[in-house]
mmCIF file of C-alpha atoms in Angstrom:
data_model
loop_
_atom_site.group_PDB
_atom_site.id
_atom_site.type_symbol
_atom_site.label_atom_id
_atom_site.label_comp_id
_atom_site.label_asym_id
_atom_site.label_seq_id
_atom_site.Cartn_x
_atom_site.Cartn_y
_atom_site.Cartn_z
ATOM 1 C CA MET A 1 -0.041 -0.019 0.019
ATOM 2 C CA GLU A 2 1.390 3.415 -0.930
ATOM 3 C CA GLN A 3 2.001 5.872 1.789
ATOM 4 C CA PHE A 4 -0.326 8.847 1.860
ATOM 5 C CA ASP A 5 1.558 12.004 0.879
ATOM 6 C CA THR A 6 0.116 14.778 2.971
ATOM 7 C CA THR A 7 2.220 17.417 1.349
ATOM 8 C CA ALA A 8 0.980 16.518 -2.067
ATOM 9 C CA ALA A 9 -2.623 16.291 -0.877
ATOM 10 C CA ARG A 10 -2.447 19.808 0.549
ATOM 11 C CA SER A 11 -1.029 21.138 -2.743
ATOM 12 C CA LEU A 12 -4.158 19.923 -4.457
ATOM 13 C CA GLN A 13 -6.453 21.747 -2.085
ATOM 14 C CA PRO A 14 -7.501 25.382 -2.804
ATOM 15 C CA THR A 15 -5.282 27.760 -0.988
ATOM 16 C CA ALA A 16 -7.116 29.613 1.796
ATOM 17 C CA ASN A 17 -6.830 33.373 2.318
ATOM 18 C CA VAL A 18 -4.435 33.267 5.199
ATOM 19 C CA SER A 19 -3.718 36.538 7.049
ATOM 20 C CA SER A 20 -0.250 36.441 8.857
ATOM 21 C CA LEU A 21 -1.279 39.163 11.222
ATOM 22 C CA LYS A 22 -4.713 37.635 12.096
ATOM 23 C CA GLY A 23 -2.841 34.453 12.916
ATOM 24 C CA LEU A 24 -0.903 36.280 15.669
ATOM 25 C CA LEU A 25 -4.169 36.528 17.567
ATOM 26 C CA GLU A 26 -5.766 33.249 16.468
ATOM 27 C CA VAL A 27 -2.789 31.229 17.702
ATOM 28 C CA PHE A 28 -3.823 32.191 21.248
ATOM 29 C CA TYR A 29 -7.615 31.378 21.190
ATOM 30 C CA GLN A 30 -8.164 28.983 18.206
ATOM 31 C CA PRO A 31 -4.826 27.359 17.291
ATOM 32 C CA ALA A 32 -6.321 24.243 15.682
ATOM 33 C CA ASN A 33 -8.312 26.382 13.181
ATOM 34 C CA TRP A 34 -5.271 28.675 12.518
ATOM 35 C CA PHE A 35 -2.799 25.963 11.843
ATOM 36 C CA GLN A 36 -5.211 24.124 9.619
ATOM 37 C CA LYS A 37 -5.161 27.260 7.451
ATOM 38 C CA LEU A 38 -1.464 27.708 7.898
ATOM 39 C CA SER A 39 -0.765 24.198 6.620
ATOM 40 C CA GLN A 40 -1.952 25.312 3.229
ATOM 41 C CA SER A 41 -0.056 28.590 3.225
ATOM 42 C CA PRO A 42 2.826 28.695 5.657
ATOM 43 C CA LYS A 43 3.944 32.144 6.827
ATOM 44 C CA VAL A 44 7.470 32.966 8.042
ATOM 45 C CA PHE A 45 8.395 36.675 7.417
ATOM 46 C CA VAL A 46 5.656 38.409 9.426
ATOM 47 C CA PRO A 47 5.839 36.089 12.569
ATOM 48 C CA TYR A 48 9.643 36.385 12.623
ATOM 49 C CA VAL A 49 9.543 40.235 12.400
ATOM 50 C CA VAL A 50 6.972 40.326 15.222
ATOM 51 C CA LEU A 51 8.898 37.850 17.291
ATOM 52 C CA ALA A 52 12.042 39.980 16.806
ATOM 53 C CA ILE A 53 10.151 43.117 17.884
ATOM 54 C CA LEU A 54 8.743 41.377 20.996
ATOM 55 C CA THR A 55 12.150 39.892 21.910
ATOM 56 C CA PHE A 56 14.087 43.077 21.495
ATOM 57 C CA THR A 57 11.510 45.036 23.580
ATOM 58 C CA PHE A 58 11.801 42.478 26.366
ATOM 59 C CA PHE A 59 15.570 42.636 26.584
ATOM 60 C CA TYR A 60 15.532 46.435 26.221
ATOM 61 C CA PHE A 61 13.523 46.702 29.430
ATOM 62 C CA VAL A 62 15.368 44.015 31.450
ATOM 63 C CA ALA A 63 18.939 44.746 30.166
ATOM 64 C CA ASP A 64 19.884 46.944 33.181
ATOM 65 C CA ILE A 65 18.967 44.127 35.613
ATOM 66 C CA LEU A 66 20.830 41.499 33.481
ATOM 67 C CA VAL A 67 23.912 43.788 33.284
ATOM 68 C CA LYS A 68 23.814 44.346 37.030
ATOM 69 C CA MET A 69 23.775 40.556 37.493
ATOM 70 C CA GLN A 70 26.860 40.236 35.246
ATOM 71 C CA LEU A 71 28.719 42.919 37.102
ATOM 72 C CA GLU A 72 28.004 41.268 40.462
ATOM 73 C CA SER A 73 28.846 37.808 39.227
ATOM 74 C CA PRO A 74 31.890 36.066 41.038
ATOM 75 C CA GLN A 75 33.351 35.216 37.594
ATOM 76 C CA LEU A 76 33.611 38.843 36.498
ATOM 77 C CA GLN A 77 34.884 40.059 39.833
ATOM 78 C CA GLU A 78 37.568 37.363 39.737
ATOM 79 C CA GLN A 79 38.587 38.544 36.186
ATOM 80 C CA LEU A 80 38.753 42.194 37.299
ATOM 81 C CA GLN A 81 40.839 41.443 40.399
ATOM 82 C CA GLY A 82 39.742 44.631 42.152
ATOM 83 C CA GLN A 83 40.271 46.863 39.094
ATOM 84 C CA ASN A 84 37.571 49.076 37.538
ATOM 85 C CA LEU A 85 35.904 48.310 34.212
ATOM 86 C CA PRO A 86 37.199 50.187 31.142
ATOM 87 C CA PRO A 87 35.244 53.321 30.079
ATOM 88 C CA ASN A 88 32.007 52.624 28.274
ATOM 89 C CA ALA A 89 32.286 48.890 29.178
ATOM 90 C CA VAL A 90 28.898 48.908 30.968
ATOM 91 C CA GLU A 91 27.230 50.525 27.950
ATOM 92 C CA MET A 92 28.850 47.869 25.660
ATOM 93 C CA MET A 93 27.516 45.190 28.044
ATOM 94 C CA TRP A 94 24.109 46.657 27.915
ATOM 95 C CA TRP A 95 23.936 46.571 24.151
ATOM 96 C CA SER A 96 25.617 43.162 23.864
ATOM 97 C CA THR A 97 23.014 41.756 26.390
ATOM 98 C CA ILE A 98 20.177 43.001 24.215
ATOM 99 C CA ALA A 99 21.762 41.736 20.903
ATOM 100 C CA GLY A 100 22.959 38.414 22.376
ATOM 101 C CA GLY A 101 19.631 37.656 24.147
ATOM 102 C CA SER A 102 17.634 38.543 21.132
ATOM 103 C CA PHE A 103 19.798 36.416 18.848
ATOM 104 C CA VAL A 104 19.483 33.347 20.997
ATOM 105 C CA MET A 105 15.737 33.800 21.256
ATOM 106 C CA LEU A 106 15.457 34.232 17.430
ATOM 107 C CA LEU A 107 17.722 31.331 16.784
ATOM 108 C CA ALA A 108 15.506 28.953 18.934
ATOM 109 C CA PRO A 109 12.769 28.402 16.331
ATOM 110 C CA LEU A 110 15.321 27.470 13.695
ATOM 111 C CA VAL A 111 16.919 24.891 15.957
ATOM 112 C CA ALA A 112 13.565 23.565 17.099
ATOM 113 C CA GLY A 113 12.381 23.413 13.484
ATOM 114 C CA MET A 114 15.388 21.283 12.462
ATOM 115 C CA LEU A 115 14.799 18.904 15.376
ATOM 116 C CA ALA A 116 11.147 18.590 14.505
ATOM 117 C CA LEU A 117 12.024 18.001 10.856
ATOM 118 C CA PHE A 118 14.367 15.204 11.874
ATOM 119 C CA TRP A 119 11.845 13.569 14.200
ATOM 120 C CA GLY A 120 8.841 14.148 11.934
ATOM 121 C CA ASN A 121 10.165 13.284 8.485
ATOM 122 C CA ILE A 122 12.771 10.666 9.315
ATOM 123 C CA VAL A 123 11.837 9.007 12.567
ATOM 124 C CA PHE A 124 7.992 9.302 12.239
ATOM 125 C CA ALA A 125 8.099 8.984 8.426
ATOM 126 C CA GLY A 126 5.894 12.065 7.903
ATOM 127 C CA LYS A 127 6.171 14.619 5.169
ATOM 128 C CA ALA A 128 6.494 18.313 5.776
ATOM 129 C CA THR A 129 8.760 21.117 4.491
ATOM 130 C CA PHE A 130 11.068 23.076 6.742
ATOM 131 C CA LYS A 131 9.121 26.274 5.946
ATOM 132 C CA GLU A 132 5.854 24.692 7.248
ATOM 133 C CA ILE A 133 7.621 23.515 10.394
ATOM 134 C CA LEU A 134 9.373 26.798 10.949
ATOM 135 C CA SER A 135 6.094 28.592 10.489
ATOM 136 C CA VAL A 136 4.535 26.531 13.346
ATOM 137 C CA MET A 137 7.549 27.176 15.533
ATOM 138 C CA LEU A 138 7.446 30.881 15.040
ATOM 139 C CA TYR A 139 3.744 31.273 15.923
ATOM 140 C CA GLY A 140 4.255 29.039 18.956
ATOM 141 C CA GLU A 141 7.225 31.176 20.079
ATOM 142 C CA ILE A 142 5.034 34.222 19.907
ATOM 143 C CA ILE A 143 3.132 32.892 22.904
ATOM 144 C CA TYR A 144 6.405 32.534 24.853
ATOM 145 C CA ALA A 145 7.474 36.058 23.843
ATOM 146 C CA VAL A 146 4.251 37.628 24.883
ATOM 147 C CA GLY A 147 4.520 35.747 28.236
ATOM 148 C CA ASN A 148 7.922 37.236 28.779
ATOM 149 C CA LEU A 149 6.654 40.749 28.180
ATOM 150 C CA LEU A 150 3.813 40.161 30.589
ATOM 151 C CA MET A 151 6.439 39.455 33.261
ATOM 152 C CA VAL A 152 8.439 42.672 32.653
ATOM 153 C CA PRO A 153 6.454 44.803 35.080
ATOM 154 C CA LEU A 154 7.116 42.213 37.868
ATOM 155 C CA VAL A 155 10.767 41.972 36.928
ATOM 156 C CA LEU A 156 11.158 45.706 37.226
ATOM 157 C CA ILE A 157 9.298 45.970 40.520
ATOM 158 C CA LYS A 158 11.383 43.117 42.080
ATOM 159 C CA LYS A 159 14.593 44.113 40.304
ATOM 160 C CA SER A 160 15.114 40.440 39.632
ATOM 161 C CA MET A 161 14.820 37.989 36.750
ATOM 162 C CA ALA A 162 13.670 35.274 39.243
ATOM 163 C CA VAL A 163 10.024 35.761 38.470
ATOM 164 C CA GLY A 164 7.413 33.831 36.436
ATOM 165 C CA ILE A 165 4.408 31.505 36.668
ATOM 166 C CA ASN A 166 6.439 28.457 37.570
ATOM 167 C CA PRO A 167 7.837 26.597 40.663
ATOM 168 C CA GLY A 168 11.179 27.989 40.007
ATOM 169 C CA ILE A 169 10.380 30.957 42.182
ATOM 170 C CA LEU A 170 10.351 28.660 45.163
ATOM 171 C CA VAL A 171 14.153 28.300 44.875
ATOM 172 C CA ALA A 172 14.814 31.714 43.495
ATOM 173 C CA ASP A 173 17.259 32.494 46.313
ATOM 174 C CA ARG A 174 19.669 30.021 44.740
ATOM 175 C CA GLY A 175 20.156 32.351 41.796
ATOM 176 C CA ILE A 176 18.876 32.131 38.237
ATOM 177 C CA GLN A 177 21.986 30.293 37.034
ATOM 178 C CA ASP A 178 21.316 27.475 39.450
ATOM 179 C CA PRO A 179 20.477 24.234 37.562
ATOM 180 C CA LEU A 180 17.504 23.474 39.963
ATOM 181 C CA PHE A 181 16.113 26.942 39.411
ATOM 182 C CA ILE A 182 16.475 26.582 35.630
ATOM 183 C CA ALA A 183 14.827 23.113 35.674
ATOM 184 C CA LEU A 184 11.879 24.227 37.716
ATOM 185 C CA SER A 185 11.460 27.484 35.748
ATOM 186 C CA LYS A 186 10.956 25.450 32.573
ATOM 187 C CA ILE A 187 7.669 24.140 34.118
ATOM 188 C CA ASP A 188 6.212 27.560 33.154
ATOM 189 C CA LEU A 189 2.674 28.272 32.086
ATOM 190 C CA PHE A 190 3.692 29.945 28.841
ATOM 191 C CA ILE A 191 6.226 27.237 28.025
ATOM 192 C CA ILE A 192 3.688 24.528 28.535
ATOM 193 C CA TRP A 193 1.142 26.559 26.528
ATOM 194 C CA GLU A 194 3.670 26.958 23.673
ATOM 195 C CA ILE A 195 4.545 23.235 23.557
ATOM 196 C CA ILE A 196 0.854 22.308 23.417
ATOM 197 C CA VAL A 197 0.151 24.821 20.663
ATOM 198 C CA ILE A 198 3.202 23.753 18.657
ATOM 199 C CA GLY A 199 1.939 20.178 19.051
ATOM 200 C CA ILE A 200 -1.394 21.212 17.554
ATOM 201 C CA GLY A 201 0.407 22.874 14.675
ATOM 202 C CA LEU A 202 2.680 19.958 13.938
ATOM 203 C CA SER A 203 -0.274 17.636 13.908
ATOM 204 C CA ALA A 204 -1.969 19.816 11.374
ATOM 205 C CA ILE A 205 0.947 19.978 8.904
ATOM 206 C CA TYR A 206 1.907 16.370 9.322
ATOM 207 C CA ASN A 207 -1.752 15.103 9.405
ATOM 208 C CA PHE A 208 -0.784 13.364 12.668
ATOM 209 C CA ASP A 209 -3.224 12.744 15.534
ATOM 210 C CA ARG A 210 -2.996 15.212 18.407
ATOM 211 C CA ASN A 211 -0.996 12.891 20.688
ATOM 212 C CA LYS A 212 1.579 12.200 18.077
ATOM 213 C CA GLY A 213 1.826 15.950 17.239
ATOM 214 C CA LEU A 214 2.250 16.749 21.007
ATOM 215 C CA GLY A 215 4.930 14.005 21.235
ATOM 216 C CA LEU A 216 6.755 15.576 18.330
ATOM 217 C CA SER A 217 6.637 19.007 20.010
ATOM 218 C CA VAL A 218 8.002 17.615 23.234
ATOM 219 C CA LEU A 219 10.863 15.802 21.263
ATOM 220 C CA SER A 220 11.819 19.055 19.595
ATOM 221 C CA MET A 221 11.122 21.785 22.152
ATOM 222 C CA GLY A 222 11.656 19.529 25.144
ATOM 223 C CA LEU A 223 15.062 18.397 23.864
ATOM 224 C CA MET A 224 16.114 22.069 23.642
ATOM 225 C CA THR A 225 15.049 22.600 27.291
ATOM 226 C CA LEU A 226 16.954 19.515 28.505
ATOM 227 C CA LEU A 227 20.051 20.684 26.730
ATOM 228 C CA GLY A 228 19.678 24.051 28.431
ATOM 229 C CA ILE A 229 19.346 22.383 31.800
ATOM 230 C CA ALA A 230 22.373 20.080 31.130
ATOM 231 C CA GLY A 231 24.387 23.067 30.138
ATOM 232 C CA ALA A 232 23.551 24.963 33.296
ATOM 233 C CA PHE A 233 24.483 21.857 35.390
ATOM 234 C CA ILE A 234 27.779 21.407 33.584
ATOM 235 C CA GLY A 235 28.493 25.058 34.001
ATOM 236 C CA SER A 236 27.880 24.891 37.698
ATOM 237 C CA LEU A 237 30.622 22.237 38.039
ATOM 238 C CA PHE A 238 33.351 24.772 36.906
#
């Protein structure tokens, strides 16, 4: 029996009138309907630009706190050995924090998309293009980016990055670089929401059932999370 080619089948369907901007809202309250339309006409440019704006805005507001954390870190104090920072060093750290943080956040959908492509096309024997998968990842990442922005007022009030809707706040006194804090902070409302929504999207473009789509989301996004936790644990050993 020949395997059903979902990519070819979608190409035979009439293309829906898909609005990239409307999808930025629909992904929050009717993701299944949105991703069904998106599977016929994947969008990348608009969600990527919006994600970049949201990410830059987040790091712009919290950069002072992140720089302060860097200045107070034992690693930097050890490097300085009691000397003052060079002129304009703090300003350079401020801009590099914004640029570096934004770069990592914008790189995440690409890495997650490649992981999902591997698991979905090779391991699960599905058929989807990288553009389709990346489109799902970008719209899912919008949820996480909005969640970060909603936390900004609390970050500024507490003058600490140890905030969020997750159990990590219970061990916030250990510091945000602590592996336990990082692990618990990943059990976050917006991260869970993002993984579920991406699972719905992947099930739509692959024509998988919801459980299989969610499993694929966990294998891609969840693996990135585990790598982050492992990196923090290894870093704490040195």
